[in-house]
Tab-separated table of C-alpha atoms in Angstrom:
chain	number	residue	atom	x	y	z
A	1	MET	CA	47.615	-56.959	-1.939
A	2	ARG	CA	45.240	-57.655	0.933
A	3	ASN	CA	41.476	-57.433	0.473
A	4	ILE	CA	39.712	-56.407	3.674
A	5	LYS	CA	35.991	-56.809	4.362
A	6	LEU	CA	34.232	-54.412	6.750
A	7	THR	CA	30.859	-54.818	8.448
A	8	ILE	CA	29.524	-51.389	9.355
A	9	GLU	CA	26.767	-49.941	11.533
A	10	TYR	CA	25.691	-46.316	11.267
A	11	ASP	CA	23.122	-43.874	12.493
A	12	GLY	CA	22.566	-42.041	9.201
A	13	LYS	CA	20.795	-39.004	10.637
A	14	ARG	CA	23.672	-36.563	10.181
A	15	TYR	CA	24.889	-37.867	6.816
A	16	LEU	CA	24.178	-37.345	3.129
A	17	GLY	CA	23.984	-41.124	2.625
A	18	TRP	CA	26.519	-43.821	1.879
A	19	GLN	CA	28.036	-42.704	-1.403
A	20	ARG	CA	30.915	-40.250	-1.477
A	21	LEU	CA	30.017	-37.163	-3.495
A	22	GLY	CA	33.242	-35.187	-3.406
A	23	ASP	CA	36.425	-34.987	-1.385
A	24	SER	CA	36.091	-35.666	2.352
A	25	ASP	CA	32.409	-34.862	2.413
A	26	ASN	CA	29.657	-35.687	4.837
A	27	THR	CA	28.933	-39.212	3.616
A	28	ILE	CA	29.531	-42.535	5.330
A	29	GLN	CA	31.855	-43.706	2.548
A	30	GLY	CA	33.795	-40.431	2.691
A	31	LYS	CA	34.240	-40.620	6.478
A	32	ILE	CA	35.482	-44.223	6.405
A	33	GLU	CA	37.816	-43.659	3.461
A	34	GLY	CA	39.269	-40.641	5.262
A	35	VAL	CA	40.184	-42.654	8.358
A	36	LEU	CA	41.427	-45.640	6.312
A	37	SER	CA	43.694	-43.395	4.256
A	38	GLN	CA	45.057	-41.865	7.452
A	39	MET	CA	45.596	-45.356	8.911
A	40	THR	CA	47.388	-46.884	5.900
A	41	GLY	CA	49.090	-43.865	4.366
A	42	GLU	CA	47.525	-44.958	1.069
A	43	THR	CA	44.611	-43.434	-0.822
A	44	ILE	CA	41.905	-45.932	-0.009
A	45	GLU	CA	38.671	-46.366	-1.926
A	46	ILE	CA	36.051	-48.647	-0.473
A	47	ILE	CA	33.391	-50.573	-2.370
A	48	GLY	CA	30.062	-50.743	-0.578
A	49	SER	CA	27.413	-53.428	-1.108
A	50	GLY	CA	25.210	-50.614	-2.382
A	51	ARG	CA	24.190	-47.063	-1.529
A	52	THR	CA	21.952	-46.076	1.322
A	53	ASP	CA	19.844	-42.897	1.219
A	54	ALA	CA	20.599	-39.666	3.054
A	55	GLY	CA	19.272	-40.144	6.594
A	56	ALA	CA	18.908	-43.926	6.320
A	57	HIS	CA	20.655	-46.249	8.785
A	58	ALA	CA	22.571	-49.524	8.639
A	59	LYS	CA	23.172	-52.322	11.110
A	60	GLY	CA	25.165	-54.464	8.698
A	61	GLN	CA	26.426	-52.581	5.657
A	62	VAL	CA	29.358	-54.394	4.012
A	63	ALA	CA	32.303	-52.895	2.149
A	64	ASN	CA	35.763	-53.978	1.006
A	65	PHE	CA	39.048	-52.284	0.161
A	66	LYS	CA	42.525	-53.227	-1.055
A	67	THR	CA	45.623	-52.301	0.914
A	68	MET	CA	49.321	-53.047	1.326
A	69	SER	CA	49.152	-52.256	5.049
A	70	PRO	CA	50.505	-54.995	7.337
A	71	LEU	CA	48.335	-53.884	10.297
A	72	ASP	CA	46.516	-56.725	12.019
A	73	LEU	CA	42.717	-56.870	11.888
A	74	ALA	CA	42.050	-56.100	15.551
A	75	LYS	CA	44.311	-53.034	15.357
A	76	MET	CA	42.494	-51.845	12.241
A	77	ARG	CA	39.129	-52.088	13.968
A	78	GLU	CA	40.452	-50.285	17.014
A	79	PHE	CA	41.949	-47.484	14.916
A	80	LEU	CA	38.771	-47.063	12.870
A	81	ASN	CA	36.444	-46.950	15.876
A	82	ARG	CA	38.740	-44.539	17.654
A	83	TYR	CA	38.882	-42.004	14.810
A	84	LEU	CA	35.476	-42.380	13.173
A	85	PRO	CA	32.557	-40.283	14.483
A	86	LYS	CA	30.629	-42.187	17.186
A	87	ASP	CA	27.612	-42.689	14.924
A	88	ILE	CA	29.664	-44.843	12.521
A	89	VAL	CA	30.914	-48.117	14.013
A	90	ILE	CA	33.034	-50.821	12.383
A	91	LYS	CA	31.631	-54.057	13.808
A	92	GLU	CA	33.921	-56.502	11.996
A	93	VAL	CA	37.154	-56.394	10.026
A	94	GLU	CA	37.963	-59.607	8.125
A	95	GLU	CA	40.490	-60.857	5.610
A	96	ALA	CA	38.650	-61.593	2.343
A	97	SER	CA	39.717	-63.560	-0.697
A	98	GLU	CA	41.379	-61.524	-3.427
A	99	ARG	CA	38.260	-61.757	-5.590
A	100	PHE	CA	35.715	-60.687	-2.981
A	101	HIS	CA	33.697	-57.661	-4.180
A	102	ALA	CA	31.130	-56.246	-1.752
A	103	ARG	CA	28.739	-55.191	-4.530
A	104	TYR	CA	29.063	-57.833	-7.247
A	105	ASN	CA	29.220	-60.828	-4.891
A	106	GLY	CA	26.110	-59.946	-2.877
A	107	THR	CA	23.310	-62.496	-3.240
A	108	GLY	CA	20.666	-60.591	-1.293
A	109	LYS	CA	19.842	-58.149	1.473
A	110	GLN	CA	17.638	-57.655	4.459
A	111	TYR	CA	16.093	-54.238	5.100
A	112	SER	CA	13.839	-53.089	7.919
A	113	TYR	CA	11.451	-50.177	8.002
A	114	TYR	CA	9.953	-48.980	11.303
A	115	VAL	CA	6.648	-47.153	11.744
A	116	TRP	CA	5.563	-45.563	15.033
A	117	ASN	CA	1.793	-45.999	14.861
A	118	HIS	CA	0.361	-44.033	17.767
A	119	ALA	CA	-1.560	-40.765	18.128
A	120	VAL	CA	1.337	-39.332	20.165
A	121	PRO	CA	4.896	-39.267	18.780
A	122	SER	CA	7.790	-40.958	20.587
A	123	ALA	CA	10.762	-39.019	21.986
A	124	PHE	CA	13.000	-42.059	21.439
A	125	GLU	CA	11.736	-43.501	18.148
A	126	ARG	CA	11.517	-40.132	16.387
A	127	ASN	CA	14.844	-40.509	14.541
A	128	TYR	CA	14.451	-44.222	13.816
A	129	SER	CA	10.858	-44.615	12.677
A	130	PHE	CA	8.185	-42.836	10.648
A	131	HIS	CA	5.398	-41.447	12.822
A	132	TYR	CA	2.021	-42.394	11.350
A	133	PRO	CA	-0.774	-41.491	13.789
A	134	GLN	CA	-3.862	-42.908	11.984
A	135	LYS	CA	-5.234	-46.366	12.758
A	136	LEU	CA	-3.939	-49.153	10.505
A	137	ASP	CA	-5.616	-52.449	9.595
A	138	LYS	CA	-2.866	-54.975	10.288
A	139	GLU	CA	-4.663	-57.862	8.554
A	140	LYS	CA	-5.055	-55.904	5.322
A	141	MET	CA	-1.382	-54.951	5.446
A	142	ASP	CA	-0.417	-58.604	5.980
A	143	GLU	CA	-2.438	-59.483	2.876
A	144	ALA	CA	-0.621	-56.790	0.903
A	145	CYS	CA	2.705	-58.284	2.025
A	146	ARG	CA	1.707	-61.727	0.798
A	147	LYS	CA	0.828	-60.317	-2.638
A	148	LEU	CA	4.325	-58.822	-3.001
A	149	ILE	CA	6.329	-61.916	-2.077
A	150	GLY	CA	7.797	-63.702	-5.094
A	151	THR	CA	9.364	-62.803	-8.432
A	152	HIS	CA	7.931	-59.610	-9.915
A	153	ASP	CA	8.875	-56.633	-12.028
A	154	PHE	CA	8.982	-53.966	-9.303
A	155	LEU	CA	9.584	-50.974	-11.618
A	156	GLY	CA	6.290	-49.345	-10.504
A	157	PHE	CA	7.476	-49.569	-6.870
A	158	SER	CA	10.726	-47.714	-7.589
A	159	SER	CA	11.931	-44.217	-8.429
A	160	LEU	CA	13.741	-45.469	-11.545
A	161	LYS	CA	13.017	-44.158	-14.992
A	162	LYS	CA	12.339	-46.879	-17.543
A	163	THR	CA	15.615	-48.693	-17.998
A	164	LYS	CA	17.130	-51.390	-20.186
A	165	LYS	CA	18.375	-53.267	-17.148
A	166	SER	CA	16.024	-55.810	-15.618
A	167	THR	CA	13.769	-54.475	-12.861
A	168	VAL	CA	12.646	-57.984	-11.923
A	169	ARG	CA	13.505	-58.853	-8.335
A	170	ILE	CA	12.622	-61.627	-5.887
A	171	ILE	CA	11.115	-60.707	-2.517
A	172	LYS	CA	11.704	-63.802	-0.400
A	173	GLU	CA	10.223	-62.533	2.845
A	174	LEU	CA	8.041	-59.562	3.682
A	175	SER	CA	6.382	-59.392	7.068
A	176	ILE	CA	5.191	-56.879	9.645
A	177	GLU	CA	5.848	-57.510	13.312
A	178	GLN	CA	4.032	-55.380	15.871
A	179	THR	CA	5.548	-54.609	19.291
A	180	GLY	CA	3.330	-52.156	21.132
A	181	SER	CA	2.998	-49.153	18.826
A	182	LEU	CA	6.040	-50.015	16.749
A	183	LEU	CA	5.548	-51.760	13.402
A	184	HIS	CA	8.601	-53.512	12.010
A	185	PHE	CA	8.473	-54.162	8.254
A	186	ARG	CA	11.090	-56.765	7.311
A	187	PHE	CA	12.171	-57.250	3.680
A	188	VAL	CA	14.432	-60.037	2.427
A	189	GLY	CA	15.197	-60.233	-1.280
A	190	ASN	CA	17.834	-60.838	-3.898
A	191	GLY	CA	18.043	-57.114	-4.612
A	192	PHE	CA	16.071	-53.924	-4.250
A	193	LEU	CA	15.479	-51.119	-6.757
A	194	TYR	CA	15.998	-47.442	-5.932
A	195	ASN	CA	13.454	-46.421	-3.207
A	196	MET	CA	11.697	-49.804	-3.511
A	197	VAL	CA	11.515	-50.500	0.240
A	198	ARG	CA	10.269	-46.993	1.022
A	199	ILE	CA	7.609	-46.993	-1.748
A	200	ILE	CA	6.349	-50.489	-0.899
A	201	THR	CA	6.120	-49.539	2.789
A	202	GLY	CA	4.287	-46.311	1.909
A	203	THR	CA	1.843	-48.240	-0.271
A	204	ILE	CA	1.162	-50.871	2.394
A	205	ILE	CA	0.540	-48.127	4.974
A	206	GLU	CA	-1.977	-46.398	2.720
A	207	ILE	CA	-3.727	-49.742	2.204
A	208	GLY	CA	-3.779	-50.241	5.982
A	209	ALA	CA	-5.251	-46.761	6.444
A	210	GLY	CA	-7.951	-47.427	3.838
A	211	LYS	CA	-6.636	-44.750	1.488
A	212	LEU	CA	-5.739	-47.254	-1.246
A	213	PRO	CA	-7.484	-50.554	-2.057
A	214	LEU	CA	-5.624	-53.838	-1.664
A	215	GLU	CA	-5.832	-54.339	-5.436
A	216	VAL	CA	-3.424	-51.461	-6.040
A	217	ILE	CA	-0.596	-53.949	-5.461
A	218	ASP	CA	-1.581	-56.159	-8.424
A	219	GLN	CA	-2.295	-53.057	-10.460
A	220	VAL	CA	1.138	-51.460	-9.945
A	221	LEU	CA	2.901	-54.801	-10.556
A	222	GLU	CA	0.921	-54.986	-13.827
A	223	THR	CA	1.038	-51.370	-15.099
A	224	LYS	CA	4.455	-50.501	-13.560
A	225	ILE	CA	3.230	-46.929	-13.086
A	226	ARG	CA	4.869	-45.340	-10.056
A	227	GLN	CA	2.125	-42.720	-9.629
A	228	GLN	CA	-0.458	-45.402	-8.811
A	229	ALA	CA	1.494	-46.606	-5.765
A	230	GLY	CA	1.634	-44.930	-2.331
A	231	GLU	CA	3.992	-42.217	-1.167
A	232	THR	CA	7.694	-42.731	-0.486
A	233	VAL	CA	8.004	-42.866	3.299
A	234	PRO	CA	10.917	-40.877	4.812
A	235	SER	CA	14.431	-42.313	4.946
A	236	HIS	CA	14.878	-42.079	8.733
A	237	GLY	CA	12.765	-45.244	9.300
A	238	LEU	CA	14.939	-47.345	6.974
A	239	PHE	CA	17.687	-49.764	8.073
A	240	LEU	CA	19.989	-51.950	5.966
A	241	ASP	CA	20.232	-54.939	8.318
A	242	GLU	CA	22.355	-57.446	6.479
A	243	VAL	CA	24.002	-58.232	3.147
A	244	TYR	CA	24.144	-61.875	2.102
A	245	TYR	CA	27.079	-63.512	0.300
A	246	ARG	CA	27.660	-67.030	-0.901
A	247	GLU	CA	29.971	-68.832	1.527
B	1	MET	CA	-9.040	-24.301	39.845
B	2	ARG	CA	-8.253	-27.362	37.745
B	3	ASN	CA	-5.401	-29.692	38.661
B	4	ILE	CA	-3.881	-31.337	35.569
B	5	LYS	CA	-1.654	-34.424	35.603
B	6	LEU	CA	0.917	-34.901	32.824
B	7	THR	CA	2.767	-38.090	31.860
B	8	ILE	CA	5.969	-37.135	30.084
B	9	GLU	CA	8.605	-38.861	27.965
B	10	TYR	CA	11.931	-37.219	27.170
B	11	ASP	CA	15.269	-37.869	25.581
B	12	GLY	CA	17.395	-36.005	28.119
B	13	LYS	CA	20.562	-35.769	26.035
B	14	ARG	CA	20.301	-32.056	25.243
B	15	TYR	CA	19.027	-30.944	28.648
B	16	LEU	CA	20.394	-29.876	32.007
B	17	GLY	CA	17.967	-32.232	33.750
B	18	TRP	CA	14.412	-31.939	34.971
B	19	GLN	CA	14.594	-29.091	37.453
B	20	ARG	CA	14.282	-25.493	36.320
B	21	LEU	CA	17.355	-23.507	37.306
B	22	GLY	CA	16.475	-20.037	36.115
B	23	ASP	CA	14.096	-18.329	33.707
B	24	SER	CA	13.345	-20.231	30.485
B	25	ASP	CA	16.468	-22.319	30.702
B	26	ASN	CA	17.464	-25.575	29.094
B	27	THR	CA	15.691	-27.914	31.493
B	28	ILE	CA	12.700	-30.180	30.909
B	29	GLN	CA	10.654	-28.389	33.553
B	30	GLY	CA	11.570	-25.001	32.057
B	31	LYS	CA	10.579	-26.057	28.529
B	32	ILE	CA	7.201	-27.463	29.610
B	33	GLU	CA	6.377	-24.486	31.836
B	34	GLY	CA	7.205	-22.169	28.948
B	35	VAL	CA	4.726	-23.833	26.586
B	36	LEU	CA	2.053	-24.191	29.313
B	37	SER	CA	2.311	-20.495	30.172
B	38	GLN	CA	1.983	-19.638	26.488
B	39	MET	CA	-1.034	-21.960	26.203
B	40	THR	CA	-2.945	-20.684	29.257
B	41	GLY	CA	-1.826	-17.071	29.428
B	42	GLU	CA	-1.047	-17.762	33.097
B	43	THR	CA	2.342	-18.190	34.786
B	44	ILE	CA	2.394	-21.945	35.224
B	45	GLU	CA	4.626	-23.820	37.637
B	46	ILE	CA	4.675	-27.589	37.404
B	47	ILE	CA	5.462	-30.032	40.192
B	48	GLY	CA	7.443	-33.058	39.044
B	49	SER	CA	7.501	-36.436	40.818
B	50	GLY	CA	11.197	-35.770	41.379
B	51	ARG	CA	14.273	-34.514	39.582
B	52	THR	CA	16.134	-36.382	36.889
B	53	ASP	CA	19.838	-35.795	36.250
B	54	ALA	CA	21.305	-33.814	33.364
B	55	GLY	CA	21.400	-36.217	30.393
B	56	ALA	CA	19.056	-38.800	31.952
B	57	HIS	CA	15.878	-39.863	30.179
B	58	ALA	CA	12.255	-40.562	31.117
B	59	LYS	CA	9.546	-42.746	29.661
B	60	GLY	CA	6.978	-41.921	32.321
B	61	GLN	CA	7.836	-38.825	34.357
B	62	VAL	CA	4.728	-37.386	36.068
B	63	ALA	CA	3.971	-33.762	36.895
B	64	ASN	CA	0.952	-31.664	37.821
B	65	PHE	CA	-0.061	-28.023	37.592
B	66	LYS	CA	-2.992	-25.799	38.550
B	67	THR	CA	-4.790	-23.701	35.952
B	68	MET	CA	-7.986	-21.717	35.294
B	69	SER	CA	-7.818	-22.566	31.577
B	70	PRO	CA	-11.011	-24.124	30.160
B	71	LEU	CA	-9.123	-25.920	27.339
B	72	ASP	CA	-10.059	-29.574	26.932
B	73	LEU	CA	-7.472	-32.264	27.641
B	74	ALA	CA	-6.963	-33.451	24.050
B	75	LYS	CA	-6.387	-29.862	22.889
B	76	MET	CA	-3.850	-29.330	25.676
B	77	ARG	CA	-1.906	-32.406	24.639
B	78	GLU	CA	-1.994	-31.366	21.004
B	79	PHE	CA	-0.794	-27.847	21.814
B	80	LEU	CA	2.012	-29.109	24.051
B	81	ASN	CA	3.300	-31.661	21.549
B	82	ARG	CA	3.136	-29.118	18.750
B	83	TYR	CA	5.196	-26.459	20.554
B	84	LEU	CA	7.551	-28.538	22.688
B	85	PRO	CA	10.881	-29.681	21.174
B	86	LYS	CA	10.511	-33.143	19.579
B	87	ASP	CA	12.608	-34.797	22.282
B	88	ILE	CA	9.999	-33.949	24.944
B	89	VAL	CA	6.624	-35.631	24.455
B	90	ILE	CA	3.482	-35.339	26.562
B	91	LYS	CA	1.996	-38.841	26.516
B	92	GLU	CA	-1.052	-38.197	28.666
B	93	VAL	CA	-2.980	-35.220	30.018
B	94	GLU	CA	-5.517	-36.060	32.716
B	95	GLU	CA	-7.828	-34.259	35.118
B	96	ALA	CA	-6.589	-34.930	38.671
B	97	SER	CA	-8.287	-34.428	42.006
B	98	GLU	CA	-7.655	-31.070	43.635
B	99	ARG	CA	-5.321	-32.658	46.196
B	100	PHE	CA	-3.146	-34.631	43.764
B	101	HIS	CA	0.554	-33.724	44.184
B	102	ALA	CA	3.023	-35.421	41.812
B	103	ARG	CA	5.818	-35.503	44.392
B	104	TYR	CA	4.114	-36.044	47.763
B	105	ASN	CA	1.587	-38.623	46.516
B	106	GLY	CA	4.107	-40.911	44.779
B	107	THR	CA	4.335	-44.368	46.374
B	108	GLY	CA	7.256	-45.639	44.317
B	109	LYS	CA	9.143	-45.571	41.043
B	110	GLN	CA	10.623	-47.799	38.411
B	111	TYR	CA	14.003	-46.893	36.895
B	112	SER	CA	16.001	-48.669	34.202
B	113	TYR	CA	19.700	-48.519	33.515
B	114	TYR	CA	21.135	-49.900	30.237
B	115	VAL	CA	24.659	-51.183	29.705
B	116	TRP	CA	26.074	-52.008	26.258
B	117	ASN	CA	28.436	-54.866	27.109
B	118	HIS	CA	30.412	-55.570	23.939
B	119	ALA	CA	33.985	-54.943	22.788
B	120	VAL	CA	32.661	-52.718	19.994
B	121	PRO	CA	30.397	-49.732	20.760
B	122	SER	CA	26.931	-49.396	19.225
B	123	ALA	CA	25.997	-46.560	16.863
B	124	PHE	CA	22.388	-46.741	18.069
B	125	GLU	CA	22.728	-47.440	21.783
B	126	ARG	CA	25.468	-44.864	22.339
B	127	ASN	CA	23.143	-42.181	23.720
B	128	TYR	CA	20.934	-44.562	25.688
B	129	SER	CA	23.339	-46.929	27.393
B	130	PHE	CA	26.748	-46.996	29.077
B	131	HIS	CA	29.377	-48.775	26.991
B	132	TYR	CA	31.289	-51.238	29.152
B	133	PRO	CA	33.550	-53.430	26.991
B	134	GLN	CA	34.977	-55.874	29.582
B	135	LYS	CA	33.396	-59.289	30.184
B	136	LEU	CA	30.869	-59.416	33.039
B	137	ASP	CA	29.880	-62.371	35.216
B	138	LYS	CA	26.081	-62.290	35.022
B	139	GLU	CA	25.564	-64.799	37.847
B	140	LYS	CA	27.665	-62.774	40.265
B	141	MET	CA	25.740	-59.642	39.304
B	142	ASP	CA	22.437	-61.458	39.889
B	143	GLU	CA	23.685	-62.403	43.365
B	144	ALA	CA	24.570	-58.773	44.054
B	145	CYS	CA	21.023	-57.776	43.019
B	146	ARG	CA	19.498	-60.255	45.451
B	147	LYS	CA	21.575	-58.831	48.316
B	148	LEU	CA	20.217	-55.330	47.660
B	149	ILE	CA	16.513	-56.204	47.531
B	150	GLY	CA	14.667	-55.324	50.728
B	151	THR	CA	14.649	-52.546	53.303
B	152	HIS	CA	18.087	-51.016	53.849
B	153	ASP	CA	19.784	-47.769	54.699
B	154	PHE	CA	21.202	-46.895	51.258
B	155	LEU	CA	23.192	-43.807	52.355
B	156	GLY	CA	26.484	-45.441	51.246
B	157	PHE	CA	24.989	-45.943	47.779
B	158	SER	CA	24.099	-42.268	47.367
B	159	SER	CA	25.809	-38.923	46.815
B	160	LEU	CA	24.098	-37.446	49.869
B	161	LYS	CA	25.998	-35.959	52.758
B	162	LYS	CA	24.927	-37.298	56.136
B	163	THR	CA	21.426	-36.021	56.700
B	164	LYS	CA	18.780	-35.988	59.427
B	165	LYS	CA	16.169	-37.299	57.007
B	166	SER	CA	15.844	-41.069	56.746
B	167	THR	CA	17.974	-42.706	54.078
B	168	VAL	CA	16.193	-46.039	54.509
B	169	ARG	CA	14.463	-47.183	51.332
B	170	ILE	CA	12.820	-50.373	50.085
B	171	ILE	CA	14.039	-51.949	46.851
B	172	LYS	CA	11.177	-54.220	45.820
B	173	GLU	CA	12.662	-55.514	42.576
B	174	LEU	CA	16.147	-55.421	41.138
B	175	SER	CA	16.956	-57.591	38.145
B	176	ILE	CA	19.194	-57.675	35.092
B	177	GLU	CA	17.769	-58.833	31.778
B	178	GLN	CA	20.184	-59.581	28.968
B	179	THR	CA	19.181	-59.192	25.292
B	180	GLY	CA	22.195	-59.783	23.073
B	181	SER	CA	24.846	-57.342	24.284
B	182	LEU	CA	22.393	-55.074	26.081
B	183	LEU	CA	21.998	-55.425	29.846
B	184	HIS	CA	18.813	-53.952	31.284
B	185	PHE	CA	18.976	-53.212	35.028
B	186	ARG	CA	15.461	-52.721	36.388
B	187	PHE	CA	14.857	-51.080	39.774
B	188	VAL	CA	11.503	-50.858	41.541
B	189	GLY	CA	11.353	-49.217	44.938
B	190	ASN	CA	9.428	-46.900	47.237
B	191	GLY	CA	11.959	-44.162	46.631
B	192	PHE	CA	15.552	-43.609	45.536
B	193	LEU	CA	18.262	-41.403	47.035
B	194	TYR	CA	20.359	-38.979	44.995
B	195	ASN	CA	22.467	-41.013	42.459
B	196	MET	CA	21.401	-44.285	44.108
B	197	VAL	CA	20.506	-46.101	40.856
B	198	ARG	CA	23.734	-45.000	39.161
B	199	ILE	CA	25.977	-45.926	42.113
B	200	ILE	CA	24.310	-49.307	42.661
B	201	THR	CA	24.623	-50.083	38.939
B	202	GLY	CA	28.276	-49.029	38.949
B	203	THR	CA	28.965	-51.234	41.970
B	204	ILE	CA	27.229	-54.256	40.454
B	205	ILE	CA	29.214	-53.805	37.223
B	206	GLU	CA	32.519	-53.707	39.128
B	207	ILE	CA	31.472	-56.873	40.945
B	208	GLY	CA	30.636	-58.492	37.591
B	209	ALA	CA	34.039	-57.457	36.220
B	210	GLY	CA	35.832	-58.907	39.254
B	211	LYS	CA	37.107	-55.494	40.384
B	212	LEU	CA	35.105	-55.556	43.619
B	213	PRO	CA	34.142	-58.594	45.731
B	214	LEU	CA	30.496	-59.505	46.175
B	215	GLU	CA	30.822	-58.739	49.890
B	216	VAL	CA	31.210	-55.030	49.164
B	217	ILE	CA	27.401	-54.839	49.043
B	218	ASP	CA	26.981	-55.934	52.674
B	219	GLN	CA	29.933	-53.786	53.662
B	220	VAL	CA	28.549	-50.556	52.158
B	221	LEU	CA	25.073	-51.250	53.579
B	222	GLU	CA	26.795	-51.652	56.959
B	223	THR	CA	29.404	-48.850	56.940
B	224	LYS	CA	27.387	-46.437	54.750
B	225	ILE	CA	30.673	-45.180	53.307
B	226	ARG	CA	30.199	-44.003	49.706
B	227	GLN	CA	33.910	-44.411	48.842
B	228	GLN	CA	33.731	-48.178	49.332
B	229	ALA	CA	31.107	-48.599	46.609
B	230	GLY	CA	31.694	-48.579	42.847
B	231	GLU	CA	31.771	-45.603	40.503
B	232	THR	CA	28.726	-43.571	39.525
B	233	VAL	CA	27.869	-44.700	35.977
B	234	PRO	CA	27.005	-41.915	33.491
B	235	SER	CA	23.514	-40.425	33.333
B	236	HIS	CA	22.829	-41.218	29.671
B	237	GLY	CA	22.022	-44.894	30.478
B	238	LEU	CA	19.366	-43.948	33.041
B	239	PHE	CA	15.585	-43.933	32.423
B	240	LEU	CA	12.757	-43.014	34.784
B	241	ASP	CA	10.159	-45.528	33.548
B	242	GLU	CA	7.186	-45.032	35.773
B	243	VAL	CA	5.942	-43.291	38.896
B	244	TYR	CA	3.435	-45.163	41.048
B	245	TYR	CA	0.494	-43.544	42.870
B	246	ARG	CA	-2.207	-44.985	45.071
B	247	GLU	CA	-5.390	-45.346	43.002
């Protein structure tokens, strides 16, 4: 049995998110499984590194699947990109070891969130960033980032109910790069809780706008109360950039 | 009578181009005139700096219109951006002198053309660049650019029939900047003939791919025969960046 690893890019605007919900539905997983099943003549199930939200994008989602198909890798990629919708692109198709598992073997991820911070919206960024017209204090937001880096219980910055599983995660990098009116929030960590990137970004923005004090970060890390953090920013500014695996 | 200058950004994908073709049709001009007429209660006609093709984009199209409306400029911009479709954005609204004419007063323009030069297409660049998978020789293309800079009769690089009007234009800058797989062709000139940017780009690409010799540039400038140049690349990679006016 071969184990094939896919690296996938998608514009999530038209989709209900990564995870298949029913048969041949409007999800990224569903679309890819449909074409793979057609290609191999088998019923293929793919394992993604994790879900992405409805409307969110990916530049480097990773998935794997098992198959008996003898097709070579270049042919697979060609077939997939020919029959998938144009907003889902298979960037790489690789042979993986039998034990490779796209979810369990992941050691971390990079996400980006984009904010268009200008009084006037952008015709081009509108589907790929959150439009926030008010002035933001970049230095205060940078301070907020620094407070979040490290090992913390991020339960208060997630949409999870209290859970028995650990909600401790490590944020290794968190920075904001400004290019003109576009703010690029970059998150690197060993794992992210449900809605964690979107709630942290929303909280940092409200700190930058002066609607929340800087101390709210320490407070939410301490109390773990979701309601004290900022709003969840919309999914269309969110990108899964890369999934990390041990060599 | 006030004379108002607009600076306009649009994602041209859904539109039949700039120029109004009939009443309230699917053109950029038609959409903007519709909202302006609604805003002022007058029948507004706008004068654009020039047409853009169906599917082509703009980051800095300029237009002007005359009105008796006393509305202040910020309110106008707000009204326009509220009622226009989200893929047309009014970036600036300014008071212009009575004699300002967006077409006749233009002294030059900058256009960009984007090429996605990678074996695999891009889910994000697909609507904003031309996908050209074959390898391109950047140095040869740079040489082709240098040959085109200057004052030339560009008739052979246009879709015009022979005309009595001058087809001599000045290309002041023509360069290709590469960022990863994205090639950015940048054109600055005193004016551009119909399809000139798209035909020049198509010719340079065919030179880069080794399908046409470098000498074809001199030949087409000399013979002015359109058929000797390269193909017209598609409109969805084309952006009108800026229109220049004397101070």
